[in-house]
XYZ file of C-alpha atoms in Angstrom:
553
model
C -8.366 -57.007 -29.154
C -7.815 -60.023 -27.120
C -9.346 -60.162 -23.902
C -6.807 -60.696 -20.936
C -8.635 -63.549 -19.064
C -8.176 -66.155 -21.831
C -10.099 -69.156 -21.842
C -7.727 -71.664 -21.252
C -7.303 -73.538 -18.717
C -4.019 -74.705 -17.497
C -4.726 -76.961 -14.588
C -6.125 -79.647 -16.840
C -3.427 -79.369 -18.977
C -4.458 -77.982 -22.280
C -2.331 -76.121 -24.904
C -2.572 -72.388 -24.453
C 0.007 -71.183 -26.846
C 0.724 -71.691 -30.860
C 4.135 -71.073 -31.863
C 2.967 -68.861 -34.414
C 1.951 -66.213 -32.680
C 3.123 -63.873 -29.877
C 0.594 -61.242 -28.902
C 0.909 -58.840 -25.905
C -1.728 -59.389 -23.524
C -4.517 -57.369 -24.195
C -6.492 -54.820 -21.361
C -9.502 -56.155 -19.518
C -12.235 -55.755 -22.075
C -14.888 -53.158 -20.773
C -17.592 -54.020 -22.652
C -18.498 -57.086 -19.715
C -17.218 -54.660 -16.816
C -19.690 -52.091 -15.050
C -18.699 -49.541 -12.958
C -19.085 -50.687 -9.347
C -21.401 -49.588 -7.271
C -21.854 -49.434 -3.627
C -23.963 -52.545 -2.189
C -26.488 -52.547 -0.403
C -25.545 -54.182 2.567
C -22.406 -53.467 3.004
C -20.588 -56.230 5.113
C -21.870 -59.815 3.488
C -22.947 -62.015 6.391
C -21.014 -65.107 5.939
C -20.325 -67.953 8.812
C -16.858 -67.765 10.366
C -14.839 -70.836 9.189
C -13.958 -73.656 10.727
C -9.897 -73.933 11.140
C -8.568 -75.843 8.189
C -4.743 -76.515 7.847
C -3.912 -74.922 4.629
C -0.481 -76.520 2.822
C 0.001 -73.458 -0.232
C 0.890 -75.599 -3.013
C -1.691 -73.993 -5.616
C -3.810 -76.678 -5.431
C -7.354 -76.643 -3.913
C -7.874 -79.898 -2.122
C -7.361 -78.747 0.997
C -10.075 -75.960 0.902
C -12.943 -78.429 -0.132
C -14.077 -77.716 3.925
C -13.817 -74.008 3.871
C -16.961 -72.374 3.176
C -17.472 -69.563 0.376
C -16.705 -66.479 1.919
C -17.755 -64.116 -0.527
C -18.666 -64.377 -3.901
C -20.511 -62.027 -7.042
C -23.415 -63.771 -8.206
C -24.132 -62.457 -10.833
C -20.260 -61.340 -11.718
C -19.885 -58.414 -13.514
C -16.033 -58.520 -13.415
C -13.729 -61.309 -13.521
C -13.576 -62.033 -9.566
C -15.968 -64.686 -8.877
C -15.458 -66.117 -5.162
C -13.313 -65.338 -2.523
C -12.707 -67.985 0.696
C -10.567 -67.495 4.090
C -9.510 -69.089 6.631
C -6.489 -69.269 9.324
C -4.101 -70.507 11.953
C -2.502 -69.637 14.703
C 0.448 -67.520 12.347
C -1.165 -67.153 9.399
C -4.640 -65.643 7.500
C -5.185 -67.529 4.590
C -7.354 -65.798 1.497
C -8.197 -68.272 -1.962
C -9.797 -66.254 -4.494
C -11.137 -67.617 -8.400
C -11.284 -65.701 -11.632
C -13.429 -65.802 -15.035
C -10.483 -66.808 -16.537
C -7.238 -68.421 -16.514
C -4.741 -65.135 -15.452
C -1.213 -64.945 -13.686
C -1.452 -63.176 -10.043
C 1.645 -61.032 -10.998
C 0.874 -60.074 -14.103
C -2.430 -58.883 -15.033
C -4.226 -56.125 -17.232
C -4.579 -54.245 -13.799
C -4.355 -54.328 -10.258
C -6.404 -57.072 -7.466
C -6.437 -54.930 -4.332
C -7.253 -56.677 -1.315
C -8.577 -54.245 0.624
C -7.998 -55.053 4.775
C -9.466 -53.194 7.323
C -7.338 -54.897 10.225
C -8.966 -53.978 13.269
C -12.271 -54.337 12.117
C -13.231 -50.638 12.987
C -14.175 -48.236 10.128
C -13.275 -44.892 12.533
C -9.833 -45.330 11.548
C -8.404 -45.910 8.432
C -10.253 -44.764 5.088
C -12.032 -45.604 1.987
C -10.839 -45.703 -1.511
C -11.907 -46.600 -4.937
C -15.476 -44.969 -4.036
C -16.742 -47.750 -1.765
C -18.330 -46.089 1.031
C -21.007 -48.450 1.570
C -18.641 -51.329 0.493
C -16.061 -50.993 2.782
C -14.843 -47.994 5.321
C -12.002 -48.182 7.288
C -9.134 -49.804 4.999
C -6.361 -49.513 6.362
C -4.370 -51.854 3.887
C -4.029 -52.851 0.314
C -1.828 -56.140 -0.917
C -1.783 -55.150 -4.466
C -1.468 -57.849 -6.893
C -0.136 -57.525 -10.355
C 1.223 -53.818 -9.062
C 0.835 -50.968 -11.512
C 3.703 -48.723 -10.869
C 5.950 -50.432 -12.916
C 4.074 -51.893 -15.831
C 5.110 -54.431 -18.735
C 3.809 -54.024 -21.868
C -0.335 -53.548 -22.993
C -0.691 -52.006 -19.279
C -0.144 -55.623 -17.766
C 0.899 -55.385 -13.947
C 3.978 -56.979 -12.546
C 4.629 -58.295 -8.969
C 2.614 -57.333 -6.010
C 3.280 -54.498 -2.587
C 1.638 -53.575 0.496
C -0.046 -49.828 0.376
C -1.456 -48.200 3.699
C -4.265 -45.775 3.240
C -3.625 -42.114 4.036
C -5.272 -39.404 4.544
C -5.407 -36.443 1.580
C -7.476 -34.290 3.355
C -11.622 -33.009 3.103
C -12.482 -36.764 4.355
C -10.516 -38.179 1.272
C -8.329 -40.772 1.322
C -5.714 -42.897 -1.082
C -3.477 -45.831 -1.260
C 0.116 -44.695 -0.081
C 3.680 -45.687 -1.511
C 4.484 -49.227 -2.601
C 6.251 -51.300 0.124
C 7.252 -55.169 0.242
C 4.578 -57.337 0.192
C 7.685 -59.974 2.076
C 6.949 -57.685 5.436
C 3.948 -59.658 6.048
C 5.216 -63.334 4.710
C 2.685 -62.879 1.837
C 3.026 -65.820 -0.876
C 0.558 -66.738 -3.593
C 0.097 -69.614 -5.767
C 0.367 -70.804 -8.123
C 3.002 -68.836 -9.808
C 1.890 -69.745 -13.186
C -1.997 -68.863 -15.109
C -4.519 -70.443 -13.141
C -8.448 -69.738 -12.355
C -8.202 -69.899 -8.679
C -4.921 -69.001 -6.557
C -4.257 -69.168 -2.513
C -2.427 -66.531 -0.418
C -1.375 -65.949 2.912
C -0.400 -62.844 5.251
C 1.066 -62.863 8.299
C -1.214 -61.959 11.407
C 1.518 -60.974 13.384
C 3.596 -58.664 10.809
C 4.426 -55.371 11.653
C 5.644 -52.389 9.530
C 5.567 -48.705 10.145
C 2.659 -47.850 12.839
C 0.330 -51.097 10.777
C -0.906 -52.442 13.398
C -1.281 -56.753 13.426
C -4.086 -58.203 12.343
C -7.097 -58.033 14.784
C -9.638 -60.925 16.279
C -11.598 -59.879 13.274
C -10.594 -57.977 9.692
C -13.187 -56.941 7.382
C -11.997 -57.163 3.637
C -12.802 -56.871 -0.045
C -11.285 -57.720 -3.279
C -11.204 -55.240 -5.934
C -10.068 -55.133 -9.420
C -9.064 -52.195 -11.112
C -8.282 -52.950 -14.884
C -5.969 -51.157 -17.073
C -8.237 -48.684 -18.537
C -9.775 -47.678 -15.189
C -12.764 -50.224 -14.613
C -13.150 -51.363 -11.181
C -15.086 -53.881 -10.263
C -15.445 -56.141 -7.024
C -16.713 -58.957 -4.964
C -19.077 -57.770 -1.668
C -16.911 -56.793 1.052
C -17.122 -59.668 3.934
C -16.039 -59.696 7.592
C -13.801 -62.446 8.805
C -13.392 -63.079 12.420
C -10.365 -65.570 13.001
C -10.966 -68.827 14.672
C -7.611 -69.633 15.972
C -5.940 -67.289 18.689
C -2.721 -65.548 16.992
C 0.907 -66.743 17.840
C 3.362 -63.990 17.389
C 5.908 -66.496 18.201
C 9.157 -65.246 16.634
C 11.777 -67.913 14.990
C 9.121 -71.438 16.141
C 9.775 -73.042 13.151
C 13.116 -73.246 12.362
C 14.577 -76.596 12.029
C 17.405 -78.292 13.736
C 18.130 -80.951 10.839
C 17.882 -82.013 7.684
C 15.547 -84.791 6.433
C 17.188 -87.984 6.034
C 16.858 -90.275 3.112
C 14.873 -93.678 3.235
C 17.348 -96.792 3.087
C 17.178 -97.233 -0.871
C 16.527 -93.777 -1.814
C 18.659 -91.889 -3.808
C 18.458 -88.024 -3.269
C 18.442 -85.708 -6.116
C 19.281 -82.082 -5.652
C 18.284 -79.510 -8.566
C 19.619 -75.708 -7.917
C 19.848 -72.890 -9.563
C 23.370 -71.877 -8.811
C 22.992 -67.803 -9.913
C 25.586 -67.269 -12.693
C 27.465 -64.503 -10.922
C 27.689 -66.164 -7.275
C 28.783 -69.712 -8.873
C 32.193 -67.636 -10.027
C 33.266 -67.806 -6.056
C 31.194 -71.035 -5.392
C 32.505 -71.693 -1.876
C 29.331 -71.491 -0.365
C 27.496 -73.681 -2.852
C 29.616 -76.414 -1.885
C 28.917 -75.816 1.863
C 25.218 -75.980 1.052
C 24.782 -78.735 -1.114
C 27.035 -80.525 1.187
C 24.625 -80.103 3.685
C 21.744 -81.485 2.002
C 24.442 -84.809 1.124
C 22.768 -85.575 -2.580
C 23.465 -88.537 -4.521
C 22.536 -86.942 -7.716
C 22.981 -82.697 -7.899
C 21.489 -81.129 -11.449
C 22.576 -77.294 -11.649
C 21.241 -74.522 -13.929
C 22.997 -71.145 -14.341
C 26.232 -71.988 -14.228
C 28.046 -69.191 -15.979
C 29.681 -69.284 -19.226
C 33.090 -69.988 -18.331
C 32.038 -73.807 -16.801
C 34.769 -76.306 -17.662
C 36.269 -79.654 -16.733
C 38.644 -77.909 -14.506
C 36.474 -75.565 -13.224
C 33.870 -77.976 -12.208
C 36.832 -80.562 -10.962
C 37.734 -77.976 -8.572
C 33.975 -77.561 -7.322
C 33.646 -80.761 -6.446
C 36.894 -81.348 -4.930
C 36.444 -79.002 -2.387
C 36.427 -80.406 1.320
C 32.649 -80.601 2.114
C 31.815 -82.208 -1.280
C 34.560 -84.493 -1.320
C 33.958 -85.929 1.837
C 30.530 -87.383 0.697
C 32.428 -89.196 -2.283
C 33.911 -89.068 -5.401
C 31.984 -86.963 -7.982
C 31.628 -87.222 -11.640
C 29.699 -84.657 -13.870
C 28.755 -83.763 -17.095
C 27.976 -80.338 -18.334
C 25.909 -78.423 -21.615
C 27.579 -77.131 -24.287
C 24.640 -74.852 -25.151
C 23.122 -72.089 -23.310
C 25.199 -69.549 -24.099
C 26.304 -67.459 -20.683
C 24.489 -69.996 -18.554
C 24.848 -73.633 -18.826
C 23.533 -76.766 -16.971
C 25.377 -79.175 -15.290
C 24.336 -83.171 -13.757
C 26.844 -84.579 -11.160
C 26.535 -87.944 -9.304
C 29.253 -89.498 -6.518
C 29.773 -92.768 -6.280
C 28.533 -94.022 -10.093
C 29.108 -93.694 -13.512
C 28.002 -91.310 -15.352
C 27.751 -90.724 -19.138
C 26.620 -87.723 -21.196
C 23.826 -88.441 -23.569
C 25.327 -88.165 -26.832
C 22.133 -86.437 -28.554
C 22.045 -83.691 -25.478
C 25.653 -82.242 -25.405
C 24.065 -79.336 -27.164
C 20.152 -78.790 -27.104
C 19.236 -76.704 -29.800
C 16.108 -74.920 -31.579
C 14.515 -77.173 -34.878
C 16.079 -75.217 -37.705
C 13.647 -72.002 -38.482
C 11.458 -71.870 -35.586
C 12.834 -69.042 -33.935
C 12.632 -66.752 -37.194
C 8.993 -68.163 -37.766
C 8.223 -66.742 -34.240
C 10.347 -63.582 -34.194
C 8.299 -62.278 -36.982
C 5.399 -61.994 -34.954
C 7.399 -61.012 -32.276
C 7.249 -56.556 -31.162
C 9.886 -55.112 -31.955
C 11.383 -54.616 -28.347
C 11.650 -58.191 -28.015
C 13.717 -58.909 -30.972
C 16.744 -58.831 -28.810
C 15.548 -62.004 -27.343
C 15.453 -64.125 -30.734
C 19.091 -62.764 -31.301
C 20.828 -63.972 -27.996
C 18.368 -67.345 -28.665
C 19.735 -67.685 -32.414
C 23.953 -67.678 -30.774
C 23.190 -69.034 -27.204
C 20.566 -72.125 -27.795
C 19.147 -73.901 -25.122
C 20.560 -74.373 -21.128
C 20.150 -77.848 -21.152
C 21.387 -81.044 -21.611
C 21.189 -85.181 -20.575
C 23.147 -87.664 -18.763
C 22.713 -91.258 -17.994
C 22.888 -92.357 -14.123
C 22.349 -96.082 -13.596
C 19.786 -96.085 -10.562
C 19.133 -99.249 -8.304
C 19.738 -101.011 -11.673
C 17.836 -98.556 -13.768
C 19.299 -96.682 -16.500
C 18.038 -93.274 -15.972
C 18.251 -89.948 -18.477
C 18.672 -86.660 -15.814
C 17.728 -83.481 -17.744
C 18.743 -80.028 -16.088
C 17.373 -77.198 -17.731
C 17.085 -73.441 -17.221
C 14.061 -72.132 -18.883
C 13.103 -68.298 -20.453
C 12.576 -65.861 -17.063
C 10.592 -63.093 -16.717
C 7.267 -62.009 -19.181
C 3.977 -62.505 -18.942
C 0.839 -65.144 -20.259
C 1.686 -64.859 -24.210
C 4.418 -62.404 -24.528
C 7.624 -63.304 -25.936
C 8.985 -64.676 -22.608
C 6.138 -66.883 -22.376
C 6.392 -67.602 -25.937
C 10.328 -68.764 -25.972
C 9.570 -70.758 -23.003
C 7.277 -72.992 -24.914
C 9.518 -73.275 -27.579
C 12.622 -74.098 -25.655
C 10.382 -76.564 -23.696
C 9.064 -78.357 -27.117
C 12.915 -78.259 -28.078
C 13.902 -80.045 -24.746
C 11.535 -82.676 -25.698
C 12.253 -83.944 -29.061
C 15.877 -84.261 -27.875
C 14.788 -85.972 -25.137
C 12.367 -88.412 -27.336
C 15.294 -89.300 -29.514
C 17.878 -89.946 -26.957
C 15.643 -92.433 -25.468
C 14.471 -94.131 -28.322
C 18.003 -94.641 -29.176
C 18.019 -97.372 -26.902
C 16.674 -101.067 -27.177
C 15.342 -100.631 -23.732
C 13.520 -97.558 -22.627
C 14.978 -95.445 -19.793
C 13.221 -93.681 -16.709
C 13.478 -90.091 -16.725
C 13.995 -87.093 -14.422
C 13.728 -83.406 -15.634
C 14.269 -80.994 -13.466
C 15.429 -77.470 -13.259
C 14.238 -73.722 -13.661
C 11.241 -73.871 -15.237
C 10.417 -69.941 -14.566
C 6.628 -70.570 -15.551
C 5.164 -67.913 -14.563
C 2.929 -67.252 -17.423
C 1.630 -70.146 -19.363
C 1.679 -73.671 -18.274
C 2.151 -75.540 -21.212
C 6.436 -75.571 -20.267
C 5.639 -77.643 -17.709
C 2.860 -79.672 -19.245
C 5.046 -79.987 -22.438
C 7.883 -81.892 -20.119
C 5.318 -83.997 -18.820
C 3.424 -85.525 -20.864
C 3.813 -89.006 -22.023
C 7.316 -89.461 -20.786
C 7.220 -92.010 -17.859
C 7.917 -95.302 -19.513
C 4.721 -96.284 -19.661
C 3.440 -93.621 -21.816
C 1.524 -91.711 -18.980
C 2.970 -88.161 -17.548
C 6.180 -87.832 -15.237
C 4.938 -86.772 -12.009
C 5.396 -83.611 -10.348
C 7.337 -83.759 -6.922
C 6.450 -81.358 -3.715
C 9.392 -80.460 -2.363
C 8.496 -78.430 1.069
C 10.333 -75.620 2.441
C 11.613 -76.524 5.175
C 9.725 -74.990 8.647
C 6.825 -74.129 6.100
C 3.719 -75.426 4.625
C 4.527 -73.778 1.238
C 6.369 -74.999 -1.853
C 8.378 -71.857 -2.616
C 11.464 -72.468 -4.336
C 12.425 -68.677 -5.024
C 12.299 -65.678 -2.902
C 14.015 -62.651 -3.095
C 13.370 -60.281 -0.193
C 16.183 -57.851 -1.428
C 14.124 -56.735 -4.500
C 10.793 -57.315 -3.229
C 8.982 -56.740 -6.072
C 8.017 -60.086 -6.758
C 6.234 -62.495 -4.502
C 8.255 -66.070 -3.361
C 7.410 -68.352 -5.930
C 7.905 -71.997 -7.287
C 9.621 -71.754 -10.144
C 12.410 -75.000 -9.656
C 10.512 -78.117 -10.393
C 11.386 -81.694 -10.799
C 9.802 -84.225 -13.004
C 10.188 -87.846 -12.141
C 8.852 -91.340 -13.656
C 6.700 -92.548 -10.955
C 6.379 -95.949 -13.321
C 9.729 -96.911 -12.104
C 10.324 -94.868 -9.104
C 8.621 -93.900 -6.000
C 9.257 -90.504 -3.904
C 10.219 -91.345 -0.371
C 11.179 -87.760 0.548
C 11.771 -84.607 -0.457
C 12.189 -80.385 0.598
C 13.137 -77.494 -0.672
C 16.271 -76.268 1.483
C 17.774 -72.593 2.773
C 19.891 -72.193 5.285
C 17.287 -68.986 6.529
C 15.066 -71.784 8.038
C 17.956 -73.340 9.972
C 18.441 -72.755 13.996
C 21.584 -70.898 14.033
C 23.079 -72.827 16.023
C 22.860 -75.847 13.535
C 23.511 -73.748 10.791
C 26.813 -72.831 12.524
C 27.413 -77.232 13.066
C 27.334 -76.653 9.013
C 29.963 -74.335 8.650
C 26.956 -72.116 7.397
C 25.085 -68.821 9.254
C 21.105 -68.454 8.509
C 21.887 -65.905 5.608
C 24.434 -68.084 3.749
C 21.887 -68.852 0.722
C 20.350 -65.472 0.355
C 24.040 -64.588 0.024
C 24.587 -66.914 -2.315
C 21.464 -67.943 -4.712
C 18.025 -66.518 -4.719
C 16.660 -69.701 -5.506
C 16.132 -72.538 -2.575
C 17.901 -76.084 -3.180
C 14.957 -78.397 -4.503
C 15.307 -81.778 -2.616
C 13.557 -85.183 -4.066
C 13.954 -89.004 -2.714
C 13.494 -91.288 -4.966
C 13.198 -95.240 -4.540
C 12.954 -98.111 -7.343
C 9.283 -98.842 -7.017
C 9.336 -103.175 -5.193
């Protein structure tokens, strides 16, 4: 049985998957886990942290000043340690696990049990931890178990209140949207440590706001029923709660620095791009110089794109030229630029898998995944390439849309790796075809919710000096998060960082960037752009990811 928590370390760029195997992620090994026993000391005594400004980016440098909140020493399960801090709007929790995992798809469920009012007489006890944490009011479930994937792997996240069942017994109730408390957890891809936030001022159906202090416990319930946990701990907030609504809405789009070129990447959501009036308004609002689109629908053509870029909002910015992919099946990619020349990369009009690679992997895939390979044989890969001169630098722009869904090591995850390797091979051929090597920008929907290898493959050694491409940080306007995808209507999956822009920092410096949605705009400002706060949500579930680049001097 393959242990669920892999020994790979994707944050260090190690290669995780081989193209010759596809294996479902197996359940947690029970040999190293024990039945949880009540703690001798029900609430761990930890010092309250001083306020530390957290940027929710999936990196951990800003957690260096946060003291340990609770840990398992020695550990009897996958959970290792947890840290906590706050600001007036959010409670931040970071936790580490023994081996690499995706927080949204584990062979089991991580329950973040919270006594929101620091009162053992409200709420109840769950998972037989009466001496570990009484008075639990709420659970944040990561990798929820009500809609499991193959091999007992969970999917998504939810909030659950604690409800009495009679005779002093309690249970976790119905699954409810984690969007109600603004929950975000990063990184989206597999890692050994994560950071998440929970709103201090959120309310729903009788759930009270987080009080001046809370008590909490992280509990992992494996797919096989084994339960392990970190010790319960009390947290006293260092800042007063601020529940001011809409305090962070913005009334301007950041201007680009003089001499910079604004690159906007966007997953336009195939179906809605067939009626793209809102797409044109939203793109015009960020005033891009180069646009990379993915998930353009199958009928995308010279005429449909000409009509799109002739819309008044985009035409007012300049004269647009474009190219688009001839591979990708029902979803194509587009590169466009204004007031510049553009030339499609001759080796990337169609981006295809190497001969036989799909068959070699298909042979090891589960029967339920066979249809994925049938689709890929016909569609090939949704990517292309186009040359645009940026301040005298010939630059290859490569949009992409990698396979969605799945979890670490399953068929979809393996396909993402194969797609990234095929795109890399096309890029290398195109770069090698020139007497002078050009610069490179790769951007699109990486869908990296399993292994990190697909991202690593398209970064490693592709800068002009042989170093890795740089991953651009585009902060969501009005927030300190790198979220690029959100779907509160479906609500099963937390907002994530799916859309990435990689650039050659040997020749370009990043002068700015942001992730754009009309939901972050003050209503009056949105109206001045011909938008409403709801326009983005009605148009696409991905944000527009903006990166401003300027030639290094």
